Amino acid sequence: MPPKKKTHEVTLALEAGNAAMVDLGKMLGPTGANMRAVKVEYDEATSKNRGEIIPVVVSVYEDRSHTLVYKTPPTSFLIRKALGIQSGASNPLTQTVGTLSTTQVKEIAERKLPDLNANDVDAAIQIVAGTARSMGVKVAQ
């Protein structure tokens, strides 16, 4: 049997265990995918991480079947969660909203490693630290 032809690929950032049908409808409506099936599959796979934002890549094929590929939460989300803040600084050059310890940065880097363009944890730590600085978060040395 020949491989199925992919017609659409959509990346969605949804709440784990509780994907909103409105968001799914906006992005998946034009693709012809079964939104209910995508929601059920996503919610089951991410239910253990409720409250987090888990991006997913939805590939839709010409027979309207789909596959889901799960990503790690955005780095900025993980930093905000670690510090318990709602958002980063409006002007990161002059404002500081918190300080991440080196262990917190390492934990975030280890979790993000599969999705980062980094070969090892040290490179991932540099990427996470850069994101933190751009949010107005200091990184303890």
Coordinates of C-alpha atoms in Angstrom, one line a residue:
M1 CA 0.0 0.0 0.0
P2 CA 1.5 3.4 -1.0
P3 CA 2.0 6.0 1.8
K4 CA -0.9 8.4 2.4
K5 CA -0.5 11.8 0.9
K6 CA -0.4 14.6 3.5
T7 CA -2.7 17.5 2.6
H8 CA -2.4 19.8 5.7
E9 CA -0.1 20.2 8.7
V10 CA -1.2 22.5 11.5
T11 CA 0.6 23.3 14.8
L12 CA -1.7 24.1 17.7
A13 CA -0.8 25.2 21.2
L14 CA -3.6 23.8 23.4
E15 CA -4.3 23.4 27.1
A16 CA -3.4 19.9 28.1
G17 CA -6.3 17.6 28.9
N18 CA -8.8 20.3 28.0
A19 CA -8.5 21.4 24.3
A20 CA -11.0 24.1 23.4
M21 CA -13.2 23.1 20.4
V22 CA -13.2 26.7 19.3
D23 CA -9.5 26.7 18.8
L24 CA -9.6 23.4 17.0
G25 CA -12.5 24.6 14.8
K26 CA -10.6 27.7 13.7
M27 CA -7.5 25.8 12.7
L28 CA -8.8 22.4 11.6
G29 CA -12.1 23.4 10.0
P30 CA -10.6 24.1 6.6
T31 CA -8.6 20.8 6.6
G32 CA -11.7 18.6 6.8
A33 CA -10.2 16.6 9.8
N34 CA -12.5 15.1 12.4
M35 CA -12.2 17.7 15.1
R36 CA -13.9 15.6 17.8
A37 CA -11.5 12.7 17.2
V38 CA -8.5 15.1 17.4
K39 CA -9.8 16.6 20.7
V40 CA -10.4 13.2 22.3
E41 CA -7.0 11.8 21.2
Y42 CA -5.2 15.0 22.4
D43 CA -7.1 15.2 25.7
E44 CA -6.3 11.5 26.5
A45 CA -2.6 11.8 25.7
T46 CA -2.1 15.1 27.7
S47 CA -4.4 14.5 30.6
K48 CA -1.5 13.9 33.0
N49 CA -0.2 17.4 32.3
R50 CA -3.4 19.3 33.0
G51 CA -3.0 23.1 33.2
E52 CA 0.1 23.1 30.9
I53 CA 0.2 24.3 27.3
I54 CA 1.3 21.4 25.1
P55 CA 1.8 22.2 21.4
V56 CA 0.8 19.5 18.9
V57 CA 1.4 19.1 15.2
V58 CA -1.7 17.8 13.4
S59 CA -1.0 16.2 10.0
V60 CA -4.1 15.6 7.9
Y61 CA -4.1 13.2 5.0
E62 CA -6.2 13.1 1.9
D63 CA -8.5 10.3 3.3
R64 CA -9.1 12.8 6.2
S65 CA -7.3 10.6 8.7
H66 CA -4.8 12.4 11.0
T67 CA -1.7 11.9 13.2
L68 CA -0.7 13.9 16.2
V69 CA 2.9 14.7 17.2
Y70 CA 3.3 16.2 20.6
K71 CA 5.9 18.8 21.5
T72 CA 7.2 20.1 24.8
P73 CA 5.6 23.2 26.4
P74 CA 7.0 26.6 25.2
T75 CA 10.1 27.7 27.1
S76 CA 8.4 31.0 28.2
F77 CA 5.5 29.0 29.7
L78 CA 7.9 26.8 31.7
I79 CA 9.8 29.8 33.0
R80 CA 6.5 31.6 34.0
K81 CA 5.4 28.4 35.7
A82 CA 8.7 28.0 37.6
L83 CA 8.5 31.6 38.9
G84 CA 4.7 31.6 39.4
I85 CA 4.2 34.8 37.3
Q86 CA 1.5 35.6 34.8
S87 CA 3.8 37.3 32.2
G88 CA 7.2 38.5 31.4
A89 CA 8.3 42.2 31.7
S90 CA 6.8 44.7 29.3
N91 CA 10.3 46.2 28.9
P92 CA 12.9 43.5 29.7
L93 CA 15.8 46.1 29.5
T94 CA 14.6 48.0 32.5
Q95 CA 12.3 45.7 34.4
T96 CA 13.0 42.4 36.2
V97 CA 10.1 40.1 37.1
G98 CA 12.0 37.4 38.9
T99 CA 15.2 35.3 39.1
L100 CA 15.6 31.7 38.0
S101 CA 18.1 29.5 39.9
T102 CA 20.6 27.4 38.0
T103 CA 18.8 24.2 39.0
Q104 CA 15.5 25.6 37.6
V105 CA 17.2 26.6 34.3
K106 CA 18.7 23.1 34.1
E107 CA 15.4 21.4 34.7
I108 CA 13.7 23.5 32.0
A109 CA 16.5 22.8 29.6
E110 CA 16.4 19.0 30.2
R111 CA 12.6 19.0 29.6
K112 CA 12.9 21.2 26.4
L113 CA 16.0 19.3 25.0
P114 CA 14.0 17.1 22.5
D115 CA 12.5 20.2 20.8
L116 CA 15.5 22.5 20.9
N117 CA 18.2 23.0 18.3
A118 CA 20.8 21.9 20.8
N119 CA 23.1 18.9 21.0
D120 CA 23.5 18.7 24.7
V121 CA 22.1 20.1 28.0
D122 CA 24.7 22.9 28.2
A123 CA 23.6 24.3 24.9
A124 CA 20.0 24.0 25.9
I125 CA 20.7 25.8 29.2
Q126 CA 22.1 28.7 27.1
I127 CA 18.9 28.8 25.0
V128 CA 16.7 28.8 28.1
A129 CA 18.8 31.5 29.7
G130 CA 18.4 33.7 26.6
T131 CA 14.7 33.3 26.6
A132 CA 14.6 34.1 30.3
R133 CA 16.6 37.3 29.7
S134 CA 14.3 38.4 26.9
M135 CA 11.4 38.0 29.3
G136 CA 13.0 40.2 32.0
V137 CA 14.0 37.3 34.2
K138 CA 17.4 37.2 35.8
V139 CA 19.4 33.9 35.7
A140 CA 21.4 33.2 38.9
Q141 CA 25.0 32.4 38.2

